[in-house]
PDB file of C-alpha atoms in Angstrom:
ATOM      1  CA  UNK A   1      -9.544  19.958   5.742  1.00 66.00           C
ATOM      2  CA  UNK A   2      -8.703  16.400   4.705  1.00 85.00           C
ATOM      3  CA  UNK A   3     -12.398  15.468   4.617  1.00 78.00           C
ATOM      4  CA  UNK A   4     -13.089  18.352   2.226  1.00 81.00           C
ATOM      5  CA  UNK A   5     -10.517  16.974  -0.245  1.00 88.00           C
ATOM      6  CA  UNK A   6     -11.932  13.471   0.130  1.00 88.00           C
ATOM      7  CA  UNK A   7     -15.421  14.751  -0.748  1.00 84.00           C
ATOM      8  CA  UNK A   8     -13.996  16.703  -3.677  1.00 87.00           C
ATOM      9  CA  UNK A   9     -12.134  13.645  -4.937  1.00 90.00           C
ATOM     10  CA  UNK A  10     -15.251  11.458  -4.808  1.00 88.00           C
ATOM     11  CA  UNK A  11     -17.307  13.973  -6.772  1.00 87.00           C
ATOM     12  CA  UNK A  12     -14.511  14.541  -9.297  1.00 91.00           C
ATOM     13  CA  UNK A  13     -14.108  10.778  -9.806  1.00 91.00           C
ATOM     14  CA  UNK A  14     -17.855  10.326 -10.432  1.00 89.00           C
ATOM     15  CA  UNK A  15     -17.847  13.259 -12.849  1.00 90.00           C
ATOM     16  CA  UNK A  16     -14.872  11.868 -14.771  1.00 92.00           C
ATOM     17  CA  UNK A  17     -16.463   8.408 -14.924  1.00 90.00           C
ATOM     18  CA  UNK A  18     -19.578   9.970 -16.394  1.00 88.00           C
ATOM     19  CA  UNK A  19     -17.777  12.257 -18.860  1.00 90.00           C
ATOM     20  CA  UNK A  20     -15.211   9.758 -20.116  1.00 93.00           C
ATOM     21  CA  UNK A  21     -17.022   6.494 -19.439  1.00 89.00           C
ATOM     22  CA  UNK A  22     -19.986   7.100 -21.710  1.00 87.00           C
ATOM     23  CA  UNK A  23     -18.024   7.827 -24.928  1.00 90.00           C
ATOM     24  CA  UNK A  24     -15.136   5.422 -24.224  1.00 92.00           C
ATOM     25  CA  UNK A  25     -17.047   2.472 -22.759  1.00 91.00           C
ATOM     26  CA  UNK A  26     -20.672   2.757 -23.921  1.00 91.00           C
ATOM     27  CA  UNK A  27     -21.341  -0.987 -23.557  1.00 93.00           C
ATOM     28  CA  UNK A  28     -20.154  -0.943 -19.918  1.00 89.00           C
ATOM     29  CA  UNK A  29     -22.165   2.160 -19.059  1.00 89.00           C
ATOM     30  CA  UNK A  30     -25.254   0.628 -20.725  1.00 91.00           C
ATOM     31  CA  UNK A  31     -25.304  -2.408 -18.416  1.00 91.00           C
ATOM     32  CA  UNK A  32     -28.799  -2.639 -16.952  1.00 93.00           C
ATOM     33  CA  UNK A  33     -28.892  -2.562 -13.183  1.00 91.00           C
ATOM     34  CA  UNK A  34     -32.577  -2.444 -12.320  1.00 90.00           C
ATOM     35  CA  UNK A  35     -35.350  -2.168 -14.896  1.00 89.00           C
ATOM     36  CA  UNK A  36     -34.600   0.737 -17.239  1.00 89.00           C
ATOM     37  CA  UNK A  37     -31.846   2.050 -14.921  1.00 92.00           C
ATOM     38  CA  UNK A  38     -28.376   1.453 -16.378  1.00 93.00           C
ATOM     39  CA  UNK A  39     -24.899   2.161 -15.006  1.00 91.00           C
ATOM     40  CA  UNK A  40     -24.615   5.546 -16.732  1.00 90.00           C
ATOM     41  CA  UNK A  41     -27.945   6.720 -15.338  1.00 92.00           C
ATOM     42  CA  UNK A  42     -27.028   5.421 -11.887  1.00 91.00           C
ATOM     43  CA  UNK A  43     -23.737   7.332 -11.968  1.00 90.00           C
ATOM     44  CA  UNK A  44     -25.601  10.485 -13.010  1.00 91.00           C
ATOM     45  CA  UNK A  45     -28.167   9.985 -10.250  1.00 91.00           C
ATOM     46  CA  UNK A  46     -25.558   9.332  -7.556  1.00 90.00           C
ATOM     47  CA  UNK A  47     -23.540  12.342  -8.711  1.00 91.00           C
ATOM     48  CA  UNK A  48     -26.546  14.633  -8.384  1.00 91.00           C
ATOM     49  CA  UNK A  49     -27.626  13.246  -5.018  1.00 93.00           C
ATOM     50  CA  UNK A  50     -24.195  12.824  -3.450  1.00 90.00           C
ATOM     51  CA  UNK A  51     -22.888  16.294  -4.340  1.00 89.00           C
ATOM     52  CA  UNK A  52     -25.494  18.307  -2.379  1.00 91.00           C
ATOM     53  CA  UNK A  53     -25.410  15.756   0.448  1.00 91.00           C
ATOM     54  CA  UNK A  54     -21.652  16.013   0.885  1.00 86.00           C
ATOM     55  CA  UNK A  55     -21.799  19.801   0.585  1.00 87.00           C
ATOM     56  CA  UNK A  56     -24.474  19.888   3.292  1.00 90.00           C
ATOM     57  CA  UNK A  57     -22.404  17.653   5.582  1.00 87.00           C
ATOM     58  CA  UNK A  58     -19.301  19.772   5.061  1.00 85.00           C
ATOM     59  CA  UNK A  59     -21.155  23.027   5.731  1.00 87.00           C
ATOM     60  CA  UNK A  60     -22.790  21.525   8.809  1.00 89.00           C
ATOM     61  CA  UNK A  61     -19.386  20.483  10.143  1.00 85.00           C
ATOM     62  CA  UNK A  62     -17.752  23.850   9.474  1.00 84.00           C
ATOM     63  CA  UNK A  63     -20.670  25.750  11.008  1.00 84.00           C
ATOM     64  CA  UNK A  64     -20.560  23.490  14.058  1.00 79.00           C
ATOM     65  CA  UNK A  65     -16.834  24.192  14.523  1.00 73.00           C
ATOM     66  CA  UNK A  66     -17.354  27.962  14.369  1.00 70.00           C
ATOM     67  CA  UNK A  67     -19.856  28.119  17.251  1.00 58.00           C
TER      68      UNK A  67
END
């Protein structure tokens, strides 16, 4: 159960960084990381890759405990 809340906290933190970081700190979120990829885009990308990955890991763990 604690791992589920940790996953939820990570995703919520990334979401809040994206939602509040772009309007409040546009110059920080516009820092280029690699080519055209900036910090805001990287946060968006990680959020959309990490969320299904963590959900898959959690479901795999809960299904493994049931059997």
